[in-house]
């Protein structure tokens, strides 16, 4: 017997939530990494200096 159910048609008018989640996740990771880089850059000149 062949299955009688068909795959639902994908409508282009609806937003794809998986794509939106991927974009938002990528942006969040980028902002966290960028902020961490700024913190490391701001701390770097203070390393190795000794109080006289």
Short mmCIF file of N, CA, C and O in Angstrom, two decimals:
data_model
loop_
_atom_site.label_atom_id
_atom_site.label_comp_id
_atom_site.label_asym_id
_atom_site.label_seq_id
_atom_site.Cartn_x
_atom_site.Cartn_y
_atom_site.Cartn_z
N UNK A 1 0.83 -1.20 0.00
CA UNK A 1 0.00 0.00 0.00
C UNK A 1 0.87 1.25 0.00
O UNK A 1 1.90 1.30 0.66
N UNK A 2 0.45 2.23 -0.72
CA UNK A 2 1.18 3.49 -0.73
C UNK A 2 0.55 4.44 0.28
O UNK A 2 -0.66 4.44 0.47
N UNK A 3 1.38 5.24 0.94
CA UNK A 3 0.82 6.18 1.92
C UNK A 3 -0.02 7.25 1.23
O UNK A 3 0.32 7.73 0.15
N UNK A 4 -1.13 7.62 1.85
CA UNK A 4 -2.02 8.61 1.26
C UNK A 4 -1.77 10.02 1.80
O UNK A 4 -2.32 10.97 1.30
N UNK A 5 -0.92 10.12 2.82
CA UNK A 5 -0.65 11.45 3.37
C UNK A 5 0.41 12.14 2.53
O UNK A 5 1.36 11.51 2.06
N UNK A 6 0.26 13.42 2.33
CA UNK A 6 1.23 14.20 1.57
C UNK A 6 1.88 15.22 2.49
O UNK A 6 1.31 15.60 3.52
N UNK A 7 3.04 15.66 2.12
CA UNK A 7 3.73 16.68 2.91
C UNK A 7 2.98 17.99 2.79
O UNK A 7 2.47 18.33 1.73
N UNK A 8 2.88 18.73 3.90
CA UNK A 8 2.17 20.01 3.83
C UNK A 8 2.92 21.00 2.95
O UNK A 8 4.15 21.03 2.92
N UNK A 9 2.16 21.78 2.21
CA UNK A 9 2.77 22.77 1.32
C UNK A 9 3.37 23.90 2.16
O UNK A 9 2.77 24.37 3.12
N UNK A 10 4.56 24.30 1.79
CA UNK A 10 5.24 25.38 2.51
C UNK A 10 4.85 26.70 1.86
O UNK A 10 5.01 26.89 0.66
N UNK A 11 4.32 27.60 2.67
CA UNK A 11 3.91 28.90 2.17
C UNK A 11 5.06 29.89 2.32
O UNK A 11 5.71 29.95 3.36
N UNK A 12 5.33 30.67 1.29
CA UNK A 12 6.41 31.65 1.34
C UNK A 12 6.00 32.92 2.07
O UNK A 12 6.83 33.77 2.34
N UNK A 13 4.71 33.08 2.38
CA UNK A 13 4.26 34.30 3.04
C UNK A 13 4.52 34.28 4.54
O UNK A 13 4.53 35.32 5.17
N UNK A 14 4.74 33.10 5.11
CA UNK A 14 4.98 33.02 6.54
C UNK A 14 6.48 33.08 6.83
O UNK A 14 7.28 32.52 6.09
N UNK A 15 6.87 33.76 7.92
CA UNK A 15 8.30 33.81 8.26
C UNK A 15 8.78 32.45 8.76
O UNK A 15 8.03 31.71 9.40
N UNK A 16 10.00 32.13 8.46
CA UNK A 16 10.59 30.88 8.92
C UNK A 16 11.27 31.15 10.25
O UNK A 16 12.27 31.87 10.30
N UNK A 17 10.72 30.62 11.32
CA UNK A 17 11.23 30.96 12.65
C UNK A 17 12.61 30.38 12.91
O UNK A 17 13.39 30.95 13.66
N UNK A 18 12.94 29.26 12.30
CA UNK A 18 14.27 28.69 12.49
C UNK A 18 15.36 29.59 11.96
O UNK A 18 16.41 29.75 12.56
N UNK A 19 15.08 30.22 10.84
CA UNK A 19 16.06 31.15 10.27
C UNK A 19 16.21 32.37 11.16
O UNK A 19 17.32 32.85 11.39
N UNK A 20 15.09 32.88 11.68
CA UNK A 20 15.17 34.03 12.56
C UNK A 20 15.95 33.71 13.83
O UNK A 20 16.75 34.52 14.29
N UNK A 21 15.74 32.52 14.37
CA UNK A 21 16.46 32.12 15.58
C UNK A 21 17.96 32.00 15.30
O UNK A 21 18.79 32.37 16.13
N UNK A 22 18.31 31.50 14.13
CA UNK A 22 19.72 31.38 13.77
C UNK A 22 20.38 32.74 13.65
O UNK A 22 21.49 32.96 14.13
N UNK A 23 19.68 33.68 13.01
CA UNK A 23 20.22 35.04 12.86
C UNK A 23 20.38 35.70 14.22
O UNK A 23 21.42 36.31 14.51
N UNK A 24 19.37 35.59 15.07
CA UNK A 24 19.45 36.21 16.39
C UNK A 24 20.53 35.56 17.24
O UNK A 24 21.26 36.25 17.96
N UNK A 25 20.66 34.24 17.15
CA UNK A 25 21.70 33.55 17.90
C UNK A 25 23.09 33.95 17.43
O UNK A 25 23.99 34.17 18.24
N UNK A 26 23.26 34.06 16.13
CA UNK A 26 24.56 34.49 15.59
C UNK A 26 24.90 35.90 16.02
O UNK A 26 26.05 36.20 16.37
N UNK A 27 23.91 36.78 16.01
CA UNK A 27 24.15 38.16 16.43
C UNK A 27 24.50 38.22 17.91
O UNK A 27 25.38 38.98 18.32
N UNK A 28 23.84 37.40 18.72
CA UNK A 28 24.12 37.39 20.15
C UNK A 28 25.54 36.89 20.42
O UNK A 28 26.27 37.46 21.23
N UNK A 29 25.94 35.83 19.74
CA UNK A 29 27.30 35.30 19.92
C UNK A 29 28.33 36.33 19.48
O UNK A 29 29.35 36.53 20.14
N UNK A 30 28.06 37.02 18.37
CA UNK A 30 28.99 38.04 17.89
C UNK A 30 29.13 39.16 18.91
O UNK A 30 30.24 39.63 19.19
N UNK A 31 28.01 39.62 19.47
CA UNK A 31 28.07 40.72 20.43
C UNK A 31 28.79 40.31 21.71
O UNK A 31 29.55 41.10 22.28
N UNK A 32 28.59 39.06 22.15
CA UNK A 32 29.29 38.59 23.35
C UNK A 32 30.79 38.52 23.08
O UNK A 32 31.61 38.95 23.90
N UNK A 33 31.17 37.99 21.92
CA UNK A 33 32.59 37.89 21.58
C UNK A 33 33.21 39.27 21.41
O UNK A 33 34.34 39.52 21.86
N UNK A 34 32.48 40.19 20.79
CA UNK A 34 32.99 41.54 20.59
C UNK A 34 33.18 42.24 21.93
O UNK A 34 34.20 42.90 22.16
N UNK A 35 32.23 42.09 22.83
CA UNK A 35 32.35 42.69 24.15
C UNK A 35 33.51 42.10 24.93
O UNK A 35 34.24 42.81 25.62
N UNK A 36 33.68 40.79 24.84
CA UNK A 36 34.81 40.15 25.50
C UNK A 36 36.15 40.63 24.95
O UNK A 36 37.10 40.85 25.70
N UNK A 37 36.19 40.82 23.63
CA UNK A 37 37.41 41.36 23.02
C UNK A 37 37.71 42.77 23.50
O UNK A 37 38.87 43.12 23.76
N UNK A 38 36.68 43.59 23.63
CA UNK A 38 36.89 44.95 24.13
C UNK A 38 37.40 44.93 25.57
O UNK A 38 38.26 45.74 25.94
N UNK A 39 36.87 44.02 26.38
CA UNK A 39 37.34 43.91 27.76
C UNK A 39 38.81 43.50 27.79
O UNK A 39 39.61 44.06 28.54
N UNK A 40 39.18 42.52 26.96
CA UNK A 40 40.58 42.09 26.93
C UNK A 40 41.49 43.20 26.45
O UNK A 40 42.59 43.39 26.97
N UNK A 41 41.05 43.95 25.44
CA UNK A 41 41.87 45.05 24.94
C UNK A 41 42.02 46.16 25.98
O UNK A 41 43.07 46.80 26.08
N UNK A 42 40.98 46.40 26.75
CA UNK A 42 41.06 47.46 27.75
C UNK A 42 41.95 47.05 28.92
O UNK A 42 42.52 47.90 29.59
N UNK A 43 42.07 45.76 29.18
CA UNK A 43 42.89 45.29 30.31
C UNK A 43 44.36 45.09 29.91
O UNK A 43 45.22 45.07 30.76
N UNK A 44 44.65 44.94 28.63
CA UNK A 44 45.99 44.57 28.19
C UNK A 44 47.07 45.59 28.60
O UNK A 44 48.13 45.19 29.06
N UNK A 45 46.88 46.90 28.47
CA UNK A 45 47.95 47.83 28.83
C UNK A 45 48.32 47.80 30.32
O UNK A 45 49.41 48.21 30.69
N UNK A 46 47.46 47.30 31.17
CA UNK A 46 47.74 47.30 32.59
C UNK A 46 48.60 46.12 33.02
O UNK A 46 49.10 46.09 34.12
N UNK A 47 48.77 45.14 32.15
CA UNK A 47 49.55 43.97 32.51
C UNK A 47 51.04 44.32 32.50
O UNK A 47 51.53 45.00 31.62
N UNK A 48 51.74 43.81 33.46
CA UNK A 48 53.18 43.97 33.50
C UNK A 48 53.63 45.27 34.16
O UNK A 48 54.81 45.48 34.35
N UNK A 49 52.72 46.14 34.50
CA UNK A 49 53.12 47.38 35.18
C UNK A 49 53.14 47.14 36.68
O UNK A 49 52.22 46.60 37.25
N UNK A 50 54.20 47.57 37.29
CA UNK A 50 54.35 47.39 38.73
C UNK A 50 54.28 48.75 39.40
O UNK A 50 54.81 49.74 38.89
N UNK A 51 53.65 48.78 40.53
CA UNK A 51 53.57 50.04 41.27
C UNK A 51 54.93 50.34 41.87
O UNK A 51 55.56 49.49 42.50
N UNK A 52 55.39 51.57 41.69
CA UNK A 52 56.74 51.92 42.18
C UNK A 52 56.68 52.43 43.59
O UNK A 52 55.77 53.08 44.01
#
